[in-house]
Amino acid sequence: MQTPSRSSYDVVIVGGAIYGSSVAWWLTQMAGFDGTVLVIERDPTYQFASTSHTNSCIRQQFSNAANIQVSQFGAQFIHNFREFMGGNPEVPHLTLQSFGYMYLADTPEFAATLKEAQAVQQSLGAATKHMSRDEIAADYPFYQLDDIIGGNHNLVDEGYFDGGTMFDWFKRSAKANGVEYVTACVTAMTRAADTVQSVTLADGTVIGCGTVVNASGPRAAATAAMAGLSIPVVPRKRYTFVFNAAQPLDRDLPLTIDPSGVHMRSEGKYYLAGCPPDVDSDVAYDDFAFDHSLWESKVWPAIATRIPQFEAIKVINEWVGHYAYNTLDQNALLGRARDCPNFIFVNGFSGHGLQQSPAIGRGIAELIAYGEYRSLDLDAFDVNRAAQGQRFLEKAVI
């Protein structure tokens, strides 16, 4: 437990993983903003943070224009990472491995949905192609496609990048620019009428605040409750397996979204696969128990069926992490609480968080510094839609 150096801050951010650090760093880039910023993180090792368990992928293959534009800026940010970070030669260049996502459709209805999404993506400049089964087979002859009608694929600015390095430099650069980080746990908030006045730490320290940012990942609902607010975000388990193959493929494996619900992609000289559990229920914040039966019962059969060359494979690493799962519509919940406007949400990403952190971290910083989104219109993600039951329509959810 660390004690902050001040008794009050203009901005207090609860949670220091990818979103707490992205918002903090972007605040230091806002012209005219000179407020004090405190980031409170309960675990400086980030051992159980969703950020630490991410597969670090980015895609433009969404059906909603807002999600597409958010990820397009994400790709721009990755390609120009050092420049965004001020040109510091110590900042590494990030590489976006553009092997793309491959959505496979096994029903006419899903094929039509993919075709509609491709038209939206193409209208915004994405390079997504809608492909027939024969076209997929010509480009990727290792797939077994007897049950597949068509698919969507994009080889431009879509694939894998080093999300861990991006997070590290958000945090490191925020600190270098004057943001204070402390290791502590927020246990309470004091609210008067429509304003959060202070946060209380586990040791009893009370910190005054002008604005509170909820960047608590899967713990978002617990943080909101301290301010008398609610948000439909829960922890849900997601499993990842890294495996090698006795017969490696002769080309990159796109991030393939199989109709079974299993996805797989290249991971250097290895391969990576992931999936939700068969019963996708809410779990406790500290429940990271691993269901080892999933590999034999679900993941390996799907992989070996789709790619017969993967009949002989061996798991070399595996882990389980938590999605910050938005039970309303599996998309971001952003912005000011209507009845407590100095409490700002940046939550509920449901697996999209890392790829969306450059654009949405910037947007939340703009909202704090200027009272509005300036670079991209993020109003479609407004958190207050949850209380009204208004869903953000996004058909491409993994």
Coordinates of C-alpha atoms in Angstrom, one line a residue:
M1 CA 0.0 0.0 0.0
Q2 CA 1.3 3.4 -1.0
T3 CA 0.1 6.8 0.1
P4 CA -0.5 9.4 -2.6
S5 CA 1.7 12.6 -2.4
R6 CA -1.4 14.9 -2.5
S7 CA -4.6 15.0 -0.6
S8 CA -6.7 15.7 -3.8
Y9 CA -6.3 15.4 -7.6
D10 CA -8.1 16.8 -10.6
V11 CA -8.5 13.2 -12.0
V12 CA -8.4 10.0 -10.1
I13 CA -8.3 6.8 -12.2
V14 CA -9.3 3.6 -10.6
G15 CA -7.3 0.8 -12.3
G16 CA -3.9 1.1 -14.0
A17 CA -4.0 -1.5 -16.7
I18 CA -4.4 -0.7 -20.4
Y19 CA -7.3 1.7 -20.0
G20 CA -6.2 3.5 -16.8
S21 CA -2.8 4.0 -18.4
S22 CA -4.1 4.9 -21.9
V23 CA -6.4 7.6 -20.4
A24 CA -3.6 8.8 -18.1
W25 CA -1.1 9.2 -21.0
W26 CA -3.5 10.8 -23.4
L27 CA -4.4 13.4 -20.7
T28 CA -0.8 14.5 -20.8
Q29 CA -1.2 15.0 -24.6
M30 CA -4.3 17.3 -24.3
A31 CA -3.3 20.9 -25.2
G32 CA -4.3 23.2 -22.3
F33 CA -4.9 20.5 -19.8
D34 CA -2.6 20.8 -16.8
G35 CA -4.6 19.0 -14.1
T36 CA -3.1 16.6 -11.6
V37 CA -3.7 12.9 -12.3
L38 CA -3.6 9.9 -9.9
V39 CA -3.8 6.3 -11.0
I40 CA -4.7 3.8 -8.3
E41 CA -3.8 0.2 -9.1
R42 CA -4.4 -2.7 -6.7
D43 CA -1.8 -5.0 -8.2
P44 CA 1.4 -3.5 -9.8
T45 CA 2.3 -6.9 -11.2
Y46 CA -0.9 -7.0 -13.2
Q47 CA -0.8 -10.7 -12.9
F48 CA -4.6 -11.2 -13.1
A49 CA -5.4 -8.1 -15.2
S50 CA -7.3 -8.8 -18.5
T51 CA -4.5 -6.8 -20.2
S52 CA -2.0 -9.5 -19.1
H53 CA -4.1 -12.3 -20.6
T54 CA -4.9 -10.7 -24.0
N55 CA -4.1 -12.2 -27.3
S56 CA -3.1 -8.8 -28.7
C57 CA -5.1 -8.8 -31.9
I58 CA -6.8 -6.0 -33.9
R59 CA -9.4 -6.2 -36.5
Q60 CA -11.5 -3.9 -38.7
Q61 CA -14.1 -6.6 -39.3
F62 CA -16.9 -5.2 -37.2
S63 CA -20.5 -4.5 -38.5
N64 CA -20.8 -1.2 -36.7
A65 CA -19.1 1.9 -38.2
A66 CA -18.0 3.2 -34.8
N67 CA -16.1 0.0 -33.9
I68 CA -14.5 0.0 -37.4
Q69 CA -13.3 3.6 -37.1
V70 CA -11.9 3.0 -33.5
S71 CA -9.9 0.1 -34.8
Q72 CA -8.7 2.0 -37.8
F73 CA -7.2 4.6 -35.5
G74 CA -5.7 1.7 -33.5
A75 CA -3.9 0.5 -36.6
Q76 CA -2.6 4.0 -37.3
F77 CA -1.4 4.3 -33.8
I78 CA 0.5 1.0 -33.9
H79 CA 2.1 1.9 -37.2
N80 CA 3.3 5.3 -35.9
F81 CA 3.8 4.3 -32.3
R82 CA 7.2 6.0 -31.8
E83 CA 5.9 9.2 -33.3
F84 CA 2.8 9.3 -31.1
M85 CA 5.1 8.7 -28.1
G86 CA 7.0 11.9 -29.0
G87 CA 9.7 10.5 -31.2
N88 CA 11.8 9.1 -28.3
P89 CA 14.4 6.8 -29.9
E90 CA 14.0 4.4 -26.9
V91 CA 10.4 3.7 -27.9
P92 CA 10.3 0.6 -30.0
H93 CA 8.6 0.4 -33.4
L94 CA 5.6 -1.9 -33.2
T95 CA 4.8 -4.4 -36.0
L96 CA 1.3 -5.3 -37.0
Q97 CA 1.4 -8.8 -38.3
S98 CA -1.4 -8.6 -40.9
F99 CA -2.4 -12.1 -41.4
G100 CA -6.0 -11.0 -41.0
Y101 CA -9.1 -12.4 -39.6
M102 CA -11.0 -15.2 -41.5
Y103 CA -14.7 -15.4 -40.6
L104 CA -16.1 -18.7 -41.9
A105 CA -19.9 -19.0 -42.5
D106 CA -21.6 -22.3 -42.5
T107 CA -25.2 -21.1 -43.0
P108 CA -26.7 -18.8 -45.7
E109 CA -27.9 -16.4 -43.0
F110 CA -24.4 -16.0 -41.6
A111 CA -22.9 -15.6 -45.0
A112 CA -25.4 -12.8 -45.7
T113 CA -24.4 -11.1 -42.5
L114 CA -20.8 -11.3 -43.4
K115 CA -21.5 -9.8 -46.8
E116 CA -23.4 -6.9 -45.3
A117 CA -20.6 -6.2 -42.8
Q118 CA -18.1 -6.3 -45.6
A119 CA -20.0 -3.6 -47.4
V120 CA -19.9 -1.4 -44.3
Q121 CA -16.2 -2.0 -43.8
Q122 CA -15.4 -1.3 -47.4
S123 CA -17.3 1.9 -47.3
L124 CA -15.0 3.1 -44.5
G125 CA -11.8 2.1 -46.4
A126 CA -11.2 -1.4 -45.0
A127 CA -9.7 -4.0 -47.3
T128 CA -12.1 -6.8 -46.3
K129 CA -13.0 -9.2 -49.0
H130 CA -16.1 -11.5 -49.1
M131 CA -14.9 -14.8 -50.4
S132 CA -16.6 -17.9 -51.8
R133 CA -15.6 -21.3 -50.5
D134 CA -13.5 -21.9 -53.7
E135 CA -11.7 -18.6 -53.2
I136 CA -10.9 -19.5 -49.6
A137 CA -9.7 -22.9 -50.7
A138 CA -7.4 -21.4 -53.3
D139 CA -5.7 -19.1 -50.9
Y140 CA -5.7 -21.5 -47.9
P141 CA -5.8 -25.1 -49.1
F142 CA -5.2 -26.5 -45.7
Y143 CA -8.8 -25.7 -44.5
Q144 CA -11.5 -28.5 -44.7
L145 CA -14.4 -26.5 -46.1
D146 CA -17.1 -29.1 -46.8
D147 CA -19.6 -27.3 -44.5
I148 CA -18.5 -23.7 -45.4
I149 CA -20.5 -21.4 -47.7
G150 CA -18.2 -18.4 -47.7
G151 CA -16.2 -16.1 -45.5
N152 CA -14.7 -12.6 -44.9
H153 CA -11.0 -11.9 -44.8
N154 CA -8.8 -8.8 -44.6
L155 CA -5.0 -8.7 -45.0
V156 CA -4.5 -5.0 -44.3
D157 CA -4.0 -3.7 -40.8
E158 CA -5.6 -6.7 -39.2
G159 CA -3.9 -9.3 -37.1
Y160 CA -1.5 -9.4 -34.2
F161 CA 0.7 -6.8 -32.5
D162 CA 2.7 -6.5 -29.3
G163 CA 0.1 -5.2 -26.9
G164 CA 2.3 -5.7 -23.9
T165 CA 4.8 -3.2 -25.2
M166 CA 2.1 -0.7 -26.0
F167 CA 0.8 -0.9 -22.4
D168 CA 4.2 -0.6 -20.9
W169 CA 4.9 2.6 -22.8
F170 CA 1.5 4.1 -22.0
K171 CA 2.3 3.6 -18.3
R172 CA 6.0 4.6 -18.5
S173 CA 5.3 7.7 -20.5
A174 CA 2.4 8.7 -18.3
K175 CA 4.7 8.6 -15.3
A176 CA 7.4 10.5 -17.1
N177 CA 4.8 13.2 -17.9
G178 CA 3.8 13.7 -14.3
V179 CA 1.0 11.2 -13.7
E180 CA 1.3 9.6 -10.2
Y181 CA 0.7 5.9 -9.8
V182 CA 0.2 4.3 -6.4
T183 CA -0.3 0.7 -5.3
A184 CA -3.5 0.8 -3.3
C185 CA -7.1 -0.5 -3.2
V186 CA -10.1 1.8 -3.4
T187 CA -12.7 0.6 -0.8
A188 CA -15.2 3.5 -0.7
M189 CA -16.3 6.7 -2.3
T190 CA -18.0 9.7 -0.8
R191 CA -20.8 11.2 -2.9
A192 CA -22.9 14.3 -2.3
A193 CA -25.9 14.7 -4.5
D194 CA -24.6 14.2 -8.1
T195 CA -20.9 14.5 -7.3
V196 CA -18.2 12.1 -6.1
Q197 CA -16.1 14.1 -3.7
S198 CA -13.5 11.6 -2.6
V199 CA -12.2 8.1 -2.7
T200 CA -11.1 6.1 0.3
L201 CA -8.2 3.7 0.2
A202 CA -7.9 0.5 2.2
D203 CA -5.6 2.1 4.8
G204 CA -8.2 4.9 5.4
T205 CA -6.6 7.6 3.3
V206 CA -9.1 9.9 1.8
I207 CA -8.3 11.5 -1.6
G208 CA -10.3 14.4 -3.0
C209 CA -11.2 14.2 -6.7
G210 CA -12.5 16.4 -9.4
T211 CA -13.2 13.5 -11.8
V212 CA -13.2 9.8 -11.1
V213 CA -12.5 7.4 -14.0
N214 CA -13.7 3.8 -13.7
A215 CA -11.0 1.8 -15.5
S216 CA -11.4 -1.3 -13.4
G217 CA -11.8 -3.9 -16.1
P218 CA -13.9 -6.9 -14.9
R219 CA -14.3 -5.2 -11.5
A220 CA -16.1 -2.2 -13.1
A221 CA -19.4 -3.0 -11.3
A222 CA -17.8 -3.1 -7.9
T223 CA -16.1 0.3 -8.5
A224 CA -19.3 1.8 -9.8
A225 CA -21.3 0.6 -6.8
M226 CA -19.0 2.6 -4.5
A227 CA -20.5 5.7 -6.1
G228 CA -24.0 4.4 -6.0
L229 CA -24.0 3.5 -9.7
S230 CA -24.5 0.3 -11.6
I231 CA -23.1 -1.1 -14.8
P232 CA -23.8 -4.5 -16.5
V233 CA -20.2 -5.7 -16.6
V234 CA -19.1 -9.1 -15.1
P235 CA -16.0 -11.3 -15.3
R236 CA -16.3 -14.1 -17.8
K237 CA -13.6 -16.7 -18.5
R238 CA -11.8 -17.0 -21.8
Y239 CA -9.3 -19.8 -22.5
T240 CA -6.1 -19.6 -24.6
F241 CA -4.0 -22.5 -25.7
V242 CA -0.6 -22.3 -27.5
F243 CA 0.4 -25.4 -29.5
N244 CA 2.9 -26.8 -31.9
A245 CA 2.1 -29.0 -34.9
A246 CA 3.9 -32.0 -36.1
Q247 CA 3.1 -30.8 -39.7
P248 CA 3.3 -27.0 -39.7
L249 CA 1.4 -25.1 -42.3
D250 CA 3.2 -23.7 -45.3
R251 CA 1.9 -20.2 -44.8
D252 CA 0.4 -17.9 -42.0
L253 CA -2.8 -19.1 -40.5
P254 CA -5.3 -16.1 -40.3
L255 CA -7.1 -15.6 -37.1
T256 CA -9.8 -18.1 -38.1
I257 CA -13.2 -17.8 -36.4
D258 CA -14.7 -21.3 -36.7
P259 CA -18.4 -21.8 -36.6
S260 CA -17.8 -24.0 -33.5
G261 CA -16.8 -20.9 -31.5
V262 CA -13.1 -21.8 -31.5
H263 CA -10.7 -19.4 -33.0
M264 CA -7.0 -20.0 -34.0
R265 CA -4.1 -18.2 -35.6
S266 CA -0.4 -18.3 -36.2
E267 CA 1.8 -17.4 -33.2
G268 CA 5.4 -17.2 -34.5
K269 CA 6.5 -20.8 -35.2
Y270 CA 3.6 -22.0 -33.0
Y271 CA -0.2 -21.6 -33.1
L272 CA -2.7 -20.1 -30.7
A273 CA -6.3 -21.1 -30.1
G274 CA -9.0 -19.7 -27.8
C275 CA -12.6 -20.1 -26.9
P276 CA -15.3 -19.4 -24.2
P277 CA -16.4 -22.3 -22.0
D278 CA -19.5 -24.2 -23.0
V279 CA -21.4 -22.7 -20.1
D280 CA -20.4 -19.0 -20.2
S281 CA -21.4 -17.9 -16.8
D282 CA -20.3 -15.0 -14.6
V283 CA -17.4 -15.9 -12.3
A284 CA -15.8 -14.4 -9.2
Y285 CA -13.2 -11.7 -9.7
D286 CA -10.5 -14.1 -8.3
D287 CA -11.7 -17.3 -10.1
F288 CA -9.0 -18.3 -12.5
A289 CA -9.4 -22.1 -12.2
F290 CA -8.6 -23.8 -15.5
D291 CA -10.9 -26.3 -17.1
H292 CA -8.4 -28.7 -18.7
S293 CA -11.2 -30.8 -20.2
L294 CA -11.9 -28.0 -22.8
W295 CA -8.9 -28.9 -24.9
E296 CA -10.0 -32.5 -25.4
S297 CA -13.7 -31.9 -25.6
K298 CA -14.0 -28.7 -27.6
V299 CA -10.8 -27.1 -28.9
W300 CA -8.7 -29.9 -30.4
P301 CA -11.7 -31.5 -32.2
A302 CA -12.6 -28.2 -33.8
I303 CA -9.0 -27.5 -34.8
A304 CA -8.4 -31.0 -36.2
T305 CA -11.7 -30.9 -38.1
R306 CA -11.1 -27.6 -39.7
I307 CA -7.4 -28.2 -40.5
P308 CA -6.7 -31.9 -40.9
Q309 CA -3.0 -31.1 -40.8
F310 CA -3.5 -30.3 -37.1
E311 CA -4.5 -33.9 -36.2
A312 CA -1.1 -34.2 -34.5
I313 CA -0.6 -31.2 -32.2
K314 CA 0.7 -30.6 -28.7
V315 CA -0.2 -27.9 -26.2
I316 CA 2.9 -26.1 -24.9
N317 CA 1.2 -23.3 -22.9
E318 CA -2.3 -22.4 -21.7
W319 CA -4.0 -19.8 -19.6
V320 CA -7.4 -18.4 -18.6
G321 CA -8.2 -14.7 -18.3
H322 CA -11.3 -12.7 -17.8
Y323 CA -13.3 -10.7 -20.2
A324 CA -14.8 -7.5 -18.8
Y325 CA -18.1 -8.8 -20.3
N326 CA -20.9 -6.3 -21.0
T327 CA -24.0 -8.4 -20.5
L328 CA -26.2 -5.9 -22.4
D329 CA -24.5 -6.0 -25.8
Q330 CA -20.8 -6.9 -25.4
N331 CA -19.5 -3.5 -26.4
A332 CA -17.8 -0.5 -24.7
L333 CA -19.7 1.5 -22.1
L334 CA -18.2 5.0 -22.0
G335 CA -18.7 8.5 -20.7
R336 CA -20.3 10.3 -17.8
A337 CA -23.0 8.8 -15.6
R338 CA -26.1 11.0 -16.2
D339 CA -26.9 11.3 -12.4
C340 CA -23.2 11.6 -11.4
P341 CA -21.4 13.5 -14.2
N342 CA -17.9 13.6 -12.6
F343 CA -17.9 9.8 -12.6
I344 CA -16.6 8.5 -16.0
F345 CA -16.9 5.0 -17.3
V346 CA -14.4 3.3 -19.6
N347 CA -15.6 -0.3 -19.3
G348 CA -17.3 -3.4 -20.8
F349 CA -15.0 -4.1 -23.8
S350 CA -15.8 -7.8 -23.8
G351 CA -12.6 -8.8 -25.5
H352 CA -12.1 -5.7 -27.8
G353 CA -10.3 -3.6 -25.2
L354 CA -6.6 -3.7 -26.1
Q355 CA -7.2 -3.0 -29.8
Q356 CA -9.5 -0.1 -28.9
S357 CA -7.4 1.5 -26.2
P358 CA -5.6 4.1 -28.4
A359 CA -8.8 5.6 -29.8
I360 CA -10.9 5.3 -26.7
G361 CA -8.2 6.3 -24.3
R362 CA -7.8 9.5 -26.4
G363 CA -11.6 10.0 -26.5
I364 CA -12.0 9.8 -22.7
A365 CA -9.1 12.2 -22.2
E366 CA -10.8 14.6 -24.6
L367 CA -14.0 14.2 -22.6
I368 CA -12.2 15.1 -19.4
A369 CA -10.1 17.9 -20.8
Y370 CA -12.6 19.6 -23.1
G371 CA -16.0 18.2 -22.1
E372 CA -16.6 16.5 -25.5
Y373 CA -15.2 13.9 -27.9
R374 CA -13.2 15.7 -30.6
S375 CA -11.2 13.2 -32.7
L376 CA -13.9 10.5 -33.1
D377 CA -17.6 10.6 -32.2
L378 CA -17.9 7.9 -29.4
D379 CA -21.4 8.9 -28.4
A380 CA -22.8 5.6 -29.7
F381 CA -21.0 3.9 -26.8
D382 CA -22.7 6.1 -24.1
V383 CA -22.9 4.2 -20.8
N384 CA -26.4 5.6 -20.1
R385 CA -27.8 3.4 -22.8
A386 CA -27.6 0.5 -20.3
A387 CA -30.1 2.0 -17.9
Q388 CA -32.5 2.5 -20.8
G389 CA -31.9 -1.0 -22.2
Q390 CA -30.8 0.4 -25.6
R391 CA -28.4 -2.0 -27.2
F392 CA -25.4 -1.1 -29.4
L393 CA -25.9 -3.3 -32.4
E394 CA -22.7 -5.2 -33.3
K395 CA -23.0 -8.5 -35.1
A396 CA -19.3 -9.4 -35.1
V397 CA -18.7 -10.4 -31.5
I398 CA -16.1 -13.2 -30.8

